[in-house]
Amino acid sequence: MSPAKPGALAEVQKERSMELQKEMIGSHYDALSTAPETGRKVVYTFVPGNLTELMRAFDVLPVLPEINALQSGMRNLSGDYITEAEKHGHSEDVCTYVKCDIGMLKKGNIGPTGKKLPKPDLLLLSYTGCFTFMKWFELLREEYDCPVAMLHVPYQSQGVIEPHHRDYVVKQLQTEVIPKLEKVTGLRFDEERLRAKLRLSAQAEDDLVWVLESAKNVPSPIDAYFGGVYYIGPMFSAFRGTAEGVEYYRTLRAEVAERLSAGLGPVVPEGQMERERYRLVIEGPPNWTNFREFWKMFYEEGAVIVASTYTKVGGLYDRGFRHDPKRPLETLAEYCMGCYTNLGLPTRVNLLEKYIRDYRADGFMINSVKSCNSFSVGQLLMLRQLEERTGVPGGFIESDLVDPRYFSAANIKNRIESYLQMIEQKRSAGNPA
Amino acid sequence: MSTMIAARPAESTAAIVTAGVDVGSSAVKVAVVRTEADGAADVLALCAERIRRRELRKVIREGFDEALRQAAIAPSDLAYVASTGEGELVDFRRGHFYGMTTHARGAKFLMPEAHAVLDIGALHARAMLIDSQSRVLAYRMTSQCASGSGQFLENVARYLGIALEEVGETSCRAKNPQVVSSICAVLAETDVINMVSRGISTSDILKGIHVSMAGRYLKLLRAAGAESPVAITGGLAMDVGLTEALDEQARKEGAEIKVLTHPQSIFAGALGAALWGGFRHRVLARRAEARN
Amino acid sequence: MSFLLPALPQTPKPGLGPELGSLIGRAEEIYEDLDLKAVRAWKEEVPGRKAIGHMPIYVPRELIHAAGMLPVGIMGGGDRLEIVRGDAYFQSYICHIPRSTIELALSHRLDPLDGMLFPSVCDVIRNLSGMWMMLFPDRYVRYMDVPQNYDPAAGGRFWRQELSELRKDLTRLADRSIADDALRRSIGLYNEHRRTIRGLYEARSREPWLFPASEMYPVLRAGNILPVEEHTLMLREYMRLAPREQERHEQDQSRVVLVGMFCEQPPLGLLITLERAGCWVVDDDWMLGLRWLTGDVSLDGDPLENLANAFLTQSVSTASKYEPHGHRGQWLVESVRRNRAEGVIFCAASFCDPALLDQPMLVAALDGAGIPHTQFKYSEDTGQFAVIREQAGTFSDSIRLWSEA
Amino acid sequence: MNGIRVCVGIDLGSTTTKAIVLTEGGALIGKGITNSRSNYDVACEVAREEAFIQARLSLLREALESDPALSHLQKGFLSDLVRNFRMEQHLERLDLLARVLREEAAAPRYRGHKRELDAVLEKIVAVLQERAAVHFGALAVRKSDFFRDLAAADYMSLAEQLGDPKSIAFETLCALFDAAILVVENTPGGSAFAQHIGSALERTLVTAGATLQAFGAKVGRAVEAARDTELVVVRTVGTGYGRQRLPFPKEQIRSEILCHGLGAHAMFPSTRTVLDIGGQDTKAIQVDLQGIVTSFQMNDRCAAGCGRYLGYIADEMNLGLHELGPLAQQSSCRVKINSTCTVFAGAELRERLSLGQNREDILAGLHRAIILRAMSLLARSGGVSNEFTFTGGVARNPAAVAALEELIRENYGERRINISPESIYTGALGAALFARRAERAAA
Ligand SMILES: Nc1ncnc2c1ncn2[C@@H]1O[C@H](COP(=O)(O)OP(=O)(O)O)[C@@H](O)[C@H]1O
Ligand SMILES: Nc1ncnc2c1ncn2[C@@H]1O[C@H](COP(=O)(O)OP(=O)(O)O)[C@@H](O)[C@H]1O
Ligand code: SF4
Ligand code: SF4
Ligand code: SF4
């Protein structure tokens, strides 16, 4: 392996898809900040179970408060926002995404690009995989004088979608969501338009799955968690069902394919990763306030994340689901119900088990975030079960999404180090040098 | 403190002497107060006894006796003995008032212009919004997992070998305060140890602690909807390092908060209890008179 | 078939009249019975009997009853249970009730339960249902997502369908069919039960000193386990006996509404502390599941349809239910007015997402109506009440002392 | 002059720092501990120095044992010698303490009461010196091994007696002590062995019987030999909470998980589960039969229920750490305690005492509560399937041990439970073993 060339190659590659994503996001926020002038309607909604294709079919602009919150976390603003929300009586015990968003709102609703975010014309509350969402928009409803479309997505405790649950969601789309979108936009629902969007989604979804599954190779050309959160960006946010989305994933796939054929590992902030020493699967969202620092704790020890569940919260595609233009409303309902955290715990464990095996992982790590009961409750049992079933050791760390007070770098580093040293010790005992 | 003692002849409206006993977690404070019928009050004695692992009942008794000695009165001269704080142990009390009730009253007595009170004791801090009659309109208390109360500072000071009285000045000399991140006092202590071994100066460490405490207290004050000026009561009012940090932090966060302290701030609870005792005594006396 | 729960040896509560003493003694015995001895005894009386446990808040107990089974409400382990294994499954920032519930199960205390229902309250209970499936693979477990859409054609149909799935499951478990008539009969009994509880709440609201929390709470809690027929009787008895006690008279205390306790339960000591600190509780959300439906469920026509409709149109407002009309907190303001309360105490379990996320909205509603409020958190095993006493005391002082000044 | 090549393991804990000295052959010849927390470098140095003292004493014992003429008197003699050595060390520390106290008392703030203050201090110092003989008497049981604890206990009780609110307050005396002890703890003792062993030997010989005196010269030579042996440190490995602060290169640092695993394995080769309760963290570790860690759980975000908790309680009750466990074991009716928050430990204790609960019963409840927390960590790490070892400072506490044994039995059935008086050194031992391995791999 010649070290100089791949490094340069990686630089170029990194730029293409990342630039593309940057542009897409930039122009989306531009469209948002000019919405009051252009008159485009703005809908606030959530990542898990977002109805982007439907919104696009109505030509509205989505705002995703979670993305704003995580962006605030990455830009070191979340601490202040959370304090601001707590000052307004929000408890220190609850999800910090909510508090970060409310704090941002109270401080003028300046979005990640430094421009003010427009007020919502509709709060599209699709309640998928997490109970907090419902309270979140109830809280926002108090702030904005705008209609709320509530879509209750039932939990799939058995991990398979129950037909009458699908009917329930479709019914709500027909009687609650679509009429409200029609009312807000003044447009009639156009099923053909929706189908067209769904078709684009499915294309991009194929490429995304290919990229994520490229991590099955040794060495893996991608980091499926720290890198993965960038890869899922367009898919989980505003760009499903768009031509830009399709283009992004095509580009990304090509880049990864190139890296793969060159036998290269992932690109990390400091350049090309040298050597893949550990292959890990991660359960749980990352920490955003210290994202780089957190990532570094892994890559500087040669740990690559080959699969993660967090990259499935906004859609679980690697079990075969694709948006299906033939059954537009049903497919939306199934998409919502099939998101990772909307599935019962046993299903989540099965999925992780499969990842550990299919991706030939040396270990798995759970990052348990204080904010998120939806993810975190039961993770300690998952840890036990997975260790028993796979014989692969698990690690457990605790942090938070965007509350800087809960990222204790020394403790986390200590645990990661101890964990990796343990894998190393085990390995060297297995095949004595 | 006024020295004028107005003499009133009538029995039911005579001046009365009351005592307040504030049993805290680190010290017992006693106040003896004379009140006139019109509410004018005079402090006759103030006495604080640190508990420092001594038997609490004994400490209470000693503090009480000492206060009476200073006031040159006998127990029988007292119209009312009120407890506050952990008052159960004051077995010679007549009534009990809750901590925030008494601190608000005491603060208003010492610092009449206060609109809010921040009481920082050994284990808890509480912020109160009060009105002109020292009624507590809203309040917030720190919960369990909160370092940065007096006890923590005391431990750190001991650890750094600094007398409590010097903490404030030392902190004010800081050039480059080092913020302590842990919320837990125990872990924060370890952070402090780390700093010492990194060669960080005592001033910078103390100031760092003060800054993070100040941040927490400001949050508390905001949550209680407190308005300026804020009177500090409790033991930490003596700590100029903390009050300075409070000022600075408030300014940094864009809040205009005027911080008031008083040399007798630590006695606010005891004073408030004594004063409410006087109030209560008169209410009861009036009721009794009305009945007769 | 006798529906009475066998009484275990018990000691009457001292300091009360003999009749009330023995009633409270029985209620406390049930409240403190972590081993479900009463349920075991009930099952042993008639071989083949079955019991179905459920978590807070609401499940249609009528259906279980109609299947001839005993519905058993499980509300954690309180402050008497020692947690040995339960903590191993939950991070420190998760509320306490799942720990104690798992502890109860792992220590075989829940063995008499032939199944367990987990209604939708929050993500904790939801994920707990999945943990249950993994930890106890051979027991019947059902997670029940309740509708958050109140349109009969959408939410109504969904809930009706869920109820009928449950009915199927219960039929299988009980090994007998649940006839519509049997279900109507059960609904009738529960209607009566709910009416009785409403009566008790009204009586307490009039004269709170007659029904102190230290009695009323365990009496209500007994409804988790007692068959509905028996609990209705107990409630009536209690309402008859409590006012006869001497030395229960009006005192100068403030009247408060307590909210936030709908799931993890406060230790009794906390409620007693509140009263001692000068507060009378005139309304609360204890045992909300028993009071979920606020009016009678119709006895005509399809009973499942009726239960589903009642859920949509006449159920309580609480944090874990979506409020479609945007008047969060309106019910609380109404409760304050109706019960002539002077303030509201938010008393929520630490880390309880629904209660704590709801709180700012309720606060806004109260502020809008000029109603004073205060707040604190607890855990079911909180053992120290000093801070709570200070806060409640100050709150009560501020209502009472100054209002007269 | 001969030299010995040794490997050193240092466990820089949050409460105590431990050092272990191994010979190249793997023999454990010295262990040292200090409660110095102020400065990691100093702590490290003090612990190592202590371990060297022990190493020299081991050399001495070997020398005595191998000399047929001396071996019969070795036992009593050596313990007397050690005792006297410790007393010399203690006296030296007391001198230092007295000196610093006097300096502190000269501060301007005490000017008003200078004369009274000096008088009180001299009185205290004199008594402290007298007490040294009591602490290190032949049959004495000491409250603690640490100078700080011994001196503080004596000093505080004297301060309470002599303090007077009207002139020199108890408070003032306490503050003086706090300031002075810090200086003392931050002043390493230097090569204490060389300094004190001579006078310790004299003292021992003076009080010894005639037989011993006859061998005086011979013994003296053995002592000198031990003193002058050079201990050559070929490699040091550091671990523990403060390991990042050790002035060592990265490869000489190991995570405490691995060290505790390996240390426990070395002490009890068939152990499969290790529980370590230290000052402010708790770890549950599973190891395989080679001592390799297979899974672990640690609790490091909250200090509840760790050793420091017991420390606060001991302080609160004015007891030594040694005394806490035995007192708890006298309980007949344990109180149920739910909160183990270290910060509020003192407050909780006071509240319960004021409710009239009995001290022993509260203590028993506290110990149980701590162990319950540890049990959940154990369960998280995979439970106790086989032989089990309890390490860390809290393993020195008999009530904690008893509670653990009971709970393990109740939850996992009969298991072999290893507890060693040396358990506090487990991490340091593991580190020393890693050092030795690395050295052998390099050789
Ligand atoms: N001069 C001082 N400077 C700084 N802090 C002080 C001073 N005097 C007392 N304190 C602090 O005040 C605290 C005691 O405050 P107090 O209000 O008496 O608390 P409590 O009522 O809980 O006992 C002690 O913990 C101590 O740290
Ligand atoms: N002799 C003793 N008797 C009882 N407990 C002890 C004794 N020595 C130490 N401890 C306990 O051990 C704790 C320190 O444990 P240690 O393992 O040294 O912690 P760390 O490694 O974090 O420094 C102390 O806080 C104390 O509770
Ligand atoms: S609880 Fe978790 S899923 Fe829910 S809003 Fe918060 S971070 Fe998102
Ligand atoms: S107490 Fe609150 S958070 Fe916990 S399970 Fe109940 S509803 Fe959920
Ligand atoms: S020990 Fe520290 S972190 Fe733990 S509960 Fe107490 S204050 Fe909080």
PDB file of C-alpha atoms in Angstrom, chain D residues 7 46-47 57 66 91 151 202 209 241 246 347 368 370-371 382 397:
ATOM      1  CA  CYS D   7       9.648  -4.073  38.486  1.00  0.00           C
ATOM      2  CA  VAL D  46       5.592   8.214  48.687  1.00  0.00           C
ATOM      3  CA  ALA D  47       3.927   4.945  47.782  1.00  0.00           C
ATOM      4  CA  LEU D  57      12.619  -5.144  55.429  1.00  0.00           C
ATOM      5  CA  SER D  66      19.332 -17.420  56.313  1.00  0.00           C
ATOM      6  CA  LEU D  91       7.980  11.247  65.241  1.00  0.00           C
ATOM      7  CA  ALA D 151      -2.500  12.864  64.108  1.00  0.00           C
ATOM      8  CA  GLU D 202      18.989   1.256  68.764  1.00  0.00           C
ATOM      9  CA  GLY D 209      16.705  -8.958  76.102  1.00  0.00           C
ATOM     10  CA  TYR D 241      -7.770   6.654  38.128  1.00  0.00           C
ATOM     11  CA  LEU D 246       1.677   9.798  35.686  1.00  0.00           C
ATOM     12  CA  ALA D 347     -26.860  14.663  56.310  1.00  0.00           C
ATOM     13  CA  ARG D 368     -25.839  -3.230  52.710  1.00  0.00           C
ATOM     14  CA  ILE D 370     -23.324  -0.029  49.097  1.00  0.00           C
ATOM     15  CA  ILE D 371     -23.083  -3.692  48.341  1.00  0.00           C
ATOM     16  CA  GLY D 382     -22.384 -11.093  33.740  1.00  0.00           C
ATOM     17  CA  ASN D 397     -14.146  -3.595  55.649  1.00  0.00           C
TER      18      ASN D 397
END
